[in-house]
Coordinates of C-alpha atoms and ligand atoms in Angstrom, one line a residue:
M1 CA 31.0 -58.0 18.2
Q2 CA 27.3 -57.6 18.0
G3 CA 25.2 -60.2 20.0
I4 CA 22.6 -62.2 18.2
D5 CA 19.0 -61.0 18.7
G6 CA 17.0 -63.2 21.0
L7 CA 20.0 -64.3 23.1
H8 CA 20.2 -61.3 25.5
P9 CA 17.4 -61.4 28.1
E10 CA 18.6 -58.1 29.7
K11 CA 18.4 -56.2 26.5
D12 CA 15.1 -57.8 25.6
G13 CA 13.6 -56.6 28.9
L14 CA 14.7 -53.1 28.2
K15 CA 13.4 -53.2 24.7
M16 CA 10.0 -54.4 26.0
K17 CA 9.9 -51.6 28.5
I18 CA 10.6 -49.0 25.8
A19 CA 8.0 -50.6 23.6
R20 CA 5.4 -50.4 26.3
R21 CA 6.2 -46.8 27.0
A22 CA 6.5 -45.8 23.3
P23 CA 3.0 -44.2 23.1
I24 CA 3.7 -42.2 26.3
L25 CA 7.1 -41.0 25.0
A26 CA 5.5 -40.1 21.6
V27 CA 2.8 -38.0 23.4
I28 CA 5.5 -36.3 25.5
I29 CA 7.6 -35.5 22.4
L30 CA 4.5 -34.2 20.6
V31 CA 3.5 -32.0 23.5
L32 CA 7.0 -30.7 23.9
S33 CA 7.4 -29.9 20.2
A34 CA 3.9 -28.2 20.1
A35 CA 5.0 -26.1 23.1
V36 CA 8.2 -25.2 21.4
I37 CA 6.3 -24.2 18.2
I38 CA 3.9 -22.1 20.1
A39 CA 6.3 -20.5 22.6
W40 CA 9.4 -20.1 20.4
P41 CA 9.7 -16.6 18.9
R42 CA 9.9 -16.8 15.1
R43 CA 8.8 -15.1 11.9
H44 CA 5.0 -15.1 11.4
E45 CA 2.9 -13.7 8.6
A46 CA -0.8 -13.3 7.9
T47 CA -3.0 -11.8 5.2
F48 CA -6.4 -10.2 5.7
Y49 CA -8.8 -8.1 3.6
P50 CA -10.0 -4.9 5.3
I51 CA -11.1 -3.2 2.1
G52 CA -12.6 -5.3 -0.6
V53 CA -10.2 -7.4 -2.5
I54 CA -7.0 -5.6 -1.5
P55 CA -4.8 -8.0 0.5
F56 CA -3.1 -6.6 3.6
R57 CA -0.1 -8.8 4.6
I58 CA 1.7 -8.4 7.8
V59 CA 5.0 -10.0 8.7
A60 CA 6.5 -9.9 12.2
Y61 CA 9.8 -11.4 13.2
E62 CA 10.8 -12.9 16.6
R63 CA 7.2 -13.3 17.9
T64 CA 5.6 -16.2 19.6
A65 CA 2.4 -17.6 18.1
F66 CA 0.4 -16.1 20.9
Q67 CA 2.0 -12.7 20.6
F68 CA 1.4 -12.8 16.8
R69 CA -2.2 -13.8 17.2
D70 CA -2.7 -10.7 19.4
D71 CA -0.6 -8.5 17.0
L72 CA -2.9 -9.5 14.1
E73 CA -6.0 -8.8 16.2
A74 CA -4.8 -5.4 17.1
V75 CA -3.8 -4.5 13.5
T76 CA -7.2 -5.8 12.2
A77 CA -9.1 -3.7 14.7
R78 CA -7.1 -0.5 13.8
M79 CA -7.6 -1.1 10.1
A80 CA -11.4 -1.6 10.6
E81 CA -11.4 1.8 12.4
L82 CA -9.6 3.5 9.5
V83 CA -11.9 1.9 6.9
A84 CA -14.8 3.4 8.8
V85 CA -13.1 6.8 8.3
F86 CA -11.9 6.7 4.7
N87 CA -14.1 4.4 2.7
R88 CA -15.8 6.9 0.4
H89 CA -18.2 4.3 -1.0
D90 CA -19.7 3.4 2.4
P91 CA -22.3 6.1 3.1
T92 CA -21.8 5.7 6.9
S93 CA -18.1 6.4 6.7
E94 CA -16.8 9.6 8.2
L95 CA -15.5 10.7 4.8
A96 CA -18.9 10.0 3.1
R97 CA -20.7 11.9 5.9
M98 CA -18.3 14.8 5.6
N99 CA -18.7 14.9 1.8
D100 CA -22.4 15.0 2.3
K101 CA -22.6 17.5 5.2
A102 CA -19.7 19.9 4.9
R103 CA -21.4 21.7 2.0
S104 CA -23.8 23.4 4.3
V105 CA -22.2 23.3 7.8
P106 CA -18.6 22.9 9.0
F107 CA -18.1 19.2 9.7
E108 CA -16.2 18.2 12.8
V109 CA -13.6 15.5 11.8
G110 CA -11.6 13.1 13.9
T111 CA -7.8 13.0 14.3
D112 CA -7.1 10.6 11.4
M113 CA -9.1 12.6 8.9
L114 CA -7.5 15.8 10.0
R115 CA -4.0 14.3 9.8
I116 CA -4.6 12.8 6.3
F117 CA -6.1 16.1 5.2
E118 CA -3.0 18.1 6.4
L119 CA -0.7 15.6 4.7
S120 CA -2.7 15.8 1.5
R121 CA -2.5 19.6 1.6
K122 CA 1.3 19.3 2.0
W123 CA 1.7 16.9 -1.0
H124 CA -0.7 19.0 -3.1
R125 CA 1.7 22.0 -2.5
E126 CA 4.9 20.0 -3.0
T127 CA 3.6 18.5 -6.3
N128 CA 2.3 21.7 -7.8
G129 CA -1.2 20.4 -7.5
A130 CA -0.6 17.1 -9.3
F131 CA -1.7 15.3 -6.1
D132 CA -5.1 16.6 -5.4
P133 CA -7.7 15.0 -3.0
S134 CA -10.4 17.4 -4.2
V135 CA -10.7 15.6 -7.6
G136 CA -13.6 13.6 -6.2
P137 CA -16.2 15.2 -8.6
L138 CA -13.9 14.3 -11.5
I139 CA -13.4 10.7 -10.3
D140 CA -17.2 10.3 -10.0
L141 CA -17.7 11.7 -13.5
W142 CA -15.2 9.3 -15.1
K143 CA -16.4 6.4 -13.1
G144 CA -20.0 7.1 -14.3
A145 CA -18.6 7.4 -17.9
G146 CA -17.0 4.0 -17.6
A147 CA -20.2 2.5 -16.2
N148 CA -22.4 4.0 -19.0
K149 CA -19.7 3.4 -21.7
R150 CA -20.0 7.0 -22.9
L151 CA -17.2 9.6 -22.8
P152 CA -18.0 12.8 -20.8
T153 CA -18.6 15.9 -22.9
A154 CA -16.4 18.9 -22.6
D155 CA -19.2 20.7 -20.7
E156 CA -19.6 17.9 -18.2
I157 CA -15.8 17.9 -17.6
A158 CA -15.9 21.7 -17.1
V159 CA -18.8 21.4 -14.6
A160 CA -16.9 18.8 -12.6
R161 CA -13.7 20.8 -12.7
H162 CA -15.6 23.8 -11.3
K163 CA -16.3 21.6 -8.2
A164 CA -12.7 20.5 -7.8
G165 CA -9.8 22.5 -6.2
L166 CA -8.4 22.5 -2.7
D167 CA -9.1 26.2 -2.5
L168 CA -12.8 25.1 -2.1
V169 CA -11.9 23.3 1.1
T170 CA -11.3 25.2 4.4
T171 CA -10.2 24.0 7.8
M172 CA -11.5 26.1 10.6
G173 CA -8.6 25.5 12.9
N174 CA -10.9 23.8 15.4
G175 CA -11.0 20.3 13.8
K176 CA -13.8 21.3 11.4
I177 CA -13.7 21.1 7.6
S178 CA -16.1 22.9 5.2
F179 CA -16.6 23.2 1.5
T180 CA -17.3 26.6 0.0
R181 CA -18.9 25.3 -3.2
E182 CA -21.9 23.0 -3.7
G183 CA -20.7 19.6 -5.1
A184 CA -17.1 19.8 -3.8
N185 CA -15.9 16.7 -2.1
L186 CA -12.7 14.9 -1.1
D187 CA -11.3 11.5 -2.2
F188 CA -8.3 10.1 -0.3
G189 CA -8.0 7.0 -2.5
A190 CA -4.4 8.0 -3.5
I191 CA -3.1 8.3 0.1
A192 CA -5.3 6.4 2.5
K193 CA -3.8 3.0 1.9
G194 CA -0.4 4.4 2.5
Y195 CA -1.6 5.9 5.8
M196 CA -3.2 2.6 6.8
T197 CA 0.1 0.9 6.1
D198 CA 2.0 3.3 8.4
E199 CA -0.7 2.9 11.1
A200 CA -0.6 -0.9 10.9
A201 CA 3.2 -0.8 11.3
L202 CA 2.8 1.7 14.2
V203 CA 0.4 -0.8 16.0
L204 CA 3.0 -3.6 15.6
K205 CA 5.9 -1.4 16.9
Q206 CA 3.8 -0.2 19.9
R207 CA 3.2 -3.9 20.7
G208 CA 6.9 -4.5 20.8
V209 CA 7.5 -5.9 17.4
K210 CA 11.1 -5.0 16.6
R211 CA 11.2 -6.0 12.9
G212 CA 8.4 -6.4 10.5
L213 CA 6.7 -5.6 7.2
V214 CA 3.3 -4.4 6.2
Q215 CA 2.1 -4.7 2.6
A216 CA -1.3 -3.3 1.4
G217 CA -1.6 -3.9 -2.3
G218 CA 1.1 -1.7 -3.8
D219 CA 2.1 -0.1 -0.6
T220 CA 4.9 -1.6 1.6
L221 CA 6.5 -0.5 4.8
A222 CA 9.4 -2.3 6.4
F223 CA 10.7 -1.6 9.9
G224 CA 13.5 -2.8 12.1
D225 CA 17.1 -3.9 11.4
G226 CA 18.4 -5.7 8.4
T227 CA 17.5 -5.6 4.7
F228 CA 14.2 -6.4 3.0
R229 CA 13.9 -7.4 -0.7
I230 CA 10.8 -6.1 -2.3
G231 CA 9.6 -7.0 -5.8
I232 CA 8.5 -4.3 -8.2
Q233 CA 5.4 -5.4 -10.1
D234 CA 5.6 -5.7 -13.8
P235 CA 3.0 -3.3 -15.3
T236 CA 3.1 -5.0 -18.6
A237 CA 2.3 -8.5 -17.2
K238 CA -1.3 -9.8 -17.2
S239 CA -3.2 -10.1 -13.9
G240 CA -0.4 -8.7 -11.7
E241 CA 1.9 -11.6 -12.2
G242 CA 5.6 -11.1 -12.7
I243 CA 8.1 -8.5 -11.5
V244 CA 10.4 -6.1 -13.2
G245 CA 13.0 -6.7 -10.6
T246 CA 13.7 -6.3 -6.9
I247 CA 14.9 -3.6 -4.6
E248 CA 16.9 -4.2 -1.5
M249 CA 16.0 -1.8 1.3
S250 CA 16.5 -1.2 4.9
A251 CA 13.6 0.3 7.0
G252 CA 11.3 2.5 4.9
A253 CA 8.4 2.6 2.5
I254 CA 7.9 1.7 -1.2
S255 CA 4.7 2.3 -3.1
T256 CA 3.7 1.7 -6.7
S257 CA 0.9 3.4 -8.5
G258 CA -0.1 2.3 -12.0
S259 CA -2.7 2.5 -14.6
Y260 CA -2.5 -1.2 -15.5
E261 CA -4.7 -2.7 -12.8
R262 CA -7.5 -0.2 -12.3
F263 CA -8.9 1.6 -15.3
I264 CA -12.1 2.3 -17.2
E265 CA -12.8 1.1 -20.7
I266 CA -14.9 2.9 -23.3
D267 CA -15.1 1.9 -26.9
G268 CA -12.1 -0.4 -26.5
E269 CA -10.0 2.5 -25.1
R270 CA -8.5 2.3 -21.6
Y271 CA -8.6 5.3 -19.3
S272 CA -6.5 5.6 -16.2
H273 CA -8.2 5.8 -12.7
I274 CA -5.9 8.7 -12.0
V275 CA -7.1 12.1 -13.1
D276 CA -5.0 15.1 -14.1
P277 CA -6.4 17.9 -12.0
R278 CA -5.1 20.4 -14.6
T279 CA -7.2 19.0 -17.5
G280 CA -10.0 17.1 -15.6
S281 CA -9.2 14.0 -17.7
P282 CA -7.5 10.7 -17.0
V283 CA -3.7 10.8 -17.3
D284 CA -2.3 9.8 -20.6
N285 CA 1.4 10.7 -20.6
G286 CA 3.1 7.4 -21.2
V287 CA 3.9 6.7 -17.5
V288 CA 2.5 3.2 -16.9
S289 CA 3.8 2.8 -13.3
A290 CA 5.6 4.9 -10.7
T291 CA 7.3 3.4 -7.8
V292 CA 8.5 5.6 -5.0
I293 CA 10.8 4.9 -2.1
A294 CA 10.3 7.3 0.9
R295 CA 10.4 7.4 4.7
T296 CA 6.7 6.8 5.3
S297 CA 4.1 4.9 3.3
T298 CA 1.7 7.9 3.4
D299 CA 4.4 10.0 1.6
A300 CA 5.3 7.2 -0.9
D301 CA 1.7 6.6 -1.8
A302 CA 0.9 10.3 -2.4
I303 CA 4.1 10.9 -4.4
A304 CA 3.6 7.8 -6.6
T305 CA 0.2 9.1 -7.6
A306 CA 1.6 12.6 -8.3
L307 CA 4.3 11.1 -10.6
M308 CA 1.6 9.4 -12.6
V309 CA 0.1 12.8 -13.2
L310 CA 3.4 14.8 -13.7
G311 CA 4.9 12.7 -16.5
L312 CA 8.6 11.9 -16.9
S313 CA 10.3 15.3 -16.9
D314 CA 8.4 16.9 -14.1
S315 CA 8.6 13.7 -12.0
I316 CA 12.4 13.7 -12.3
D317 CA 12.5 17.4 -11.2
L318 CA 10.3 16.6 -8.2
I319 CA 12.2 13.5 -7.1
K320 CA 15.5 15.4 -7.3
R321 CA 14.1 18.2 -5.3
L322 CA 12.8 16.0 -2.5
E323 CA 15.2 14.7 0.2
R324 CA 15.5 11.0 0.8
V325 CA 12.9 10.1 -1.9
E326 CA 13.8 7.9 -4.9
A327 CA 11.7 6.7 -7.8
I328 CA 11.4 4.2 -10.6
L329 CA 9.2 5.1 -13.5
I330 CA 8.2 2.7 -16.3
L331 CA 7.2 4.5 -19.6
R332 CA 5.6 3.2 -22.7
G333 CA 7.5 4.2 -25.7
S334 CA 6.5 3.9 -29.4
D335 CA 7.2 0.2 -29.5
D336 CA 8.6 -0.8 -26.1
Y337 CA 9.0 0.2 -22.5
D338 CA 11.7 2.2 -20.8
V339 CA 12.8 2.3 -17.1
W340 CA 13.8 5.5 -15.5
A341 CA 15.4 5.2 -12.0
S342 CA 17.1 7.4 -9.4
A343 CA 20.9 6.8 -9.8
S344 CA 21.2 6.4 -6.0
L345 CA 19.2 3.1 -6.4
V346 CA 21.8 1.4 -8.5
P347 CA 23.5 -0.6 -5.7
R348 CA 20.1 -1.8 -4.4
L349 CA 18.2 -2.4 -7.6
T350 CA 18.2 -5.8 -9.4
L351 CA 16.3 -5.8 -12.7
G352 CA 15.2 -8.9 -14.7
P353 CA 17.0 -9.7 -18.0
D354 CA 14.1 -8.3 -20.0
W355 CA 14.4 -4.9 -18.4
L356 CA 18.2 -4.5 -17.8
G357 CA 19.0 -3.0 -21.2
R358 CA 16.3 -0.3 -21.0
V359 CA 17.3 1.6 -17.8
H360 CA 18.0 5.3 -17.8
L361 CA 19.3 6.9 -14.6
F362 CA 18.6 10.4 -13.3
Ligands
ADP1 P1 -3.8 2.5 -6.4 O1 -5.2 2.4 -6.5 O2 -3.0 1.8 -7.5 O3 -3.2 2.4 -5.0 P2 -3.2 5.4 -6.3 O4 -2.6 5.4 -5.0 O5 -2.5 6.1 -7.4 O6 -3.5 4.0 -6.9 O7 -4.7 6.0 -6.1 C1 -5.6 6.2 -7.1 C2 -6.9 6.8 -6.6 O8 -6.6 8.1 -6.2 C3 -8.0 6.9 -7.6 O9 -8.8 5.7 -7.6 C4 -8.7 8.1 -7.1 O10 -9.6 7.8 -6.1 C5 -7.7 9.0 -6.6 N1 -7.1 10.0 -7.5 C6 -7.2 10.0 -8.9 N2 -6.5 11.0 -9.4 C7 -5.9 11.7 -8.3 C8 -5.1 12.8 -8.2 N3 -4.6 13.5 -9.2 N4 -4.7 13.2 -6.9 C9 -5.2 12.5 -5.8 N5 -6.0 11.5 -5.9 C10 -6.3 11.0 -7.1
MG2 MG1 -1.1 6.7 -4.3

């Protein structure tokens, strides 16, 4: 039987004691839970913007709040270092200085520049020249055309093409790069973000993060145990919203390149920001986006851009030739879109209902 309230002096005394101490107890509980929140290892994530509007998102598992604060600081510092190397539009960057100086005298470059140049040369070779960081003069020509709303003439294209070509760039074997023709310059826009993603993950790993994810715009790298589910952006959706489907992956990289977000517009026509080095003009082969799954983000980024240039048939040949590389291409047909995907992706690929009936495997 329950006693009636007010008739138990002992109980009342206890209640009053608790009531008096309630604020102290509340403070203790608050401090303890705050301590647990701060000191308990868990999943953390943060987004920052080292280059313009491109969001860099990092996710780290099993980290305390203090550890993650320092992780973020270390990654941010490394990214700032790399932006100072690769940002072609900042005249003080190493790349801009090299583009300016290497015409006359061999320019001594740092380790990051040398590494990205060597990797670019490798992918230029592997993709039969589709990936080509020496397209700088052509990029500038087409950017200018977009700004002036006037298509370049055949002569202007020929002049810019004359300044493009990796054979115009030489490494001296002593960390120096030089251009053998006036006007030649390099643009690492198709690979630098992938490289930064790899480097961000490396910083996290070196700091002891066992499992995590780095996402820089269309470039993602996952590391550690377990599976990660990554969305594939819908190139037909407005303002980057919506996904075609998801891909389940263990550690590795996935990059998407597309002509749907960045393009130039002249007389109501859209032109891709990716140039075909063989013609000197923006690509126009029906491929609207290329997603590549590879071991590193640098590789995935470079290959994805190359697929945008190569078109469907040559892309399939390249992907089949490369080991441990898979791809998903979205093509614009006469009245609809088609998806072409590596057959090995089937167990890991989930497509939305709108896309399911349009898949072709290779
Ligand atoms: P995103 O900007 O979507 O990450 P990419 O990785 O494909 O796209 O990179 C596109 C950039 O690469 C362009 O803005 C340009 O600076 C550069 N670029 C354009 N065409 C080529 C090419 N054929 N090879 C290498 N780089 C290119
Ligand atoms: Mg790329």
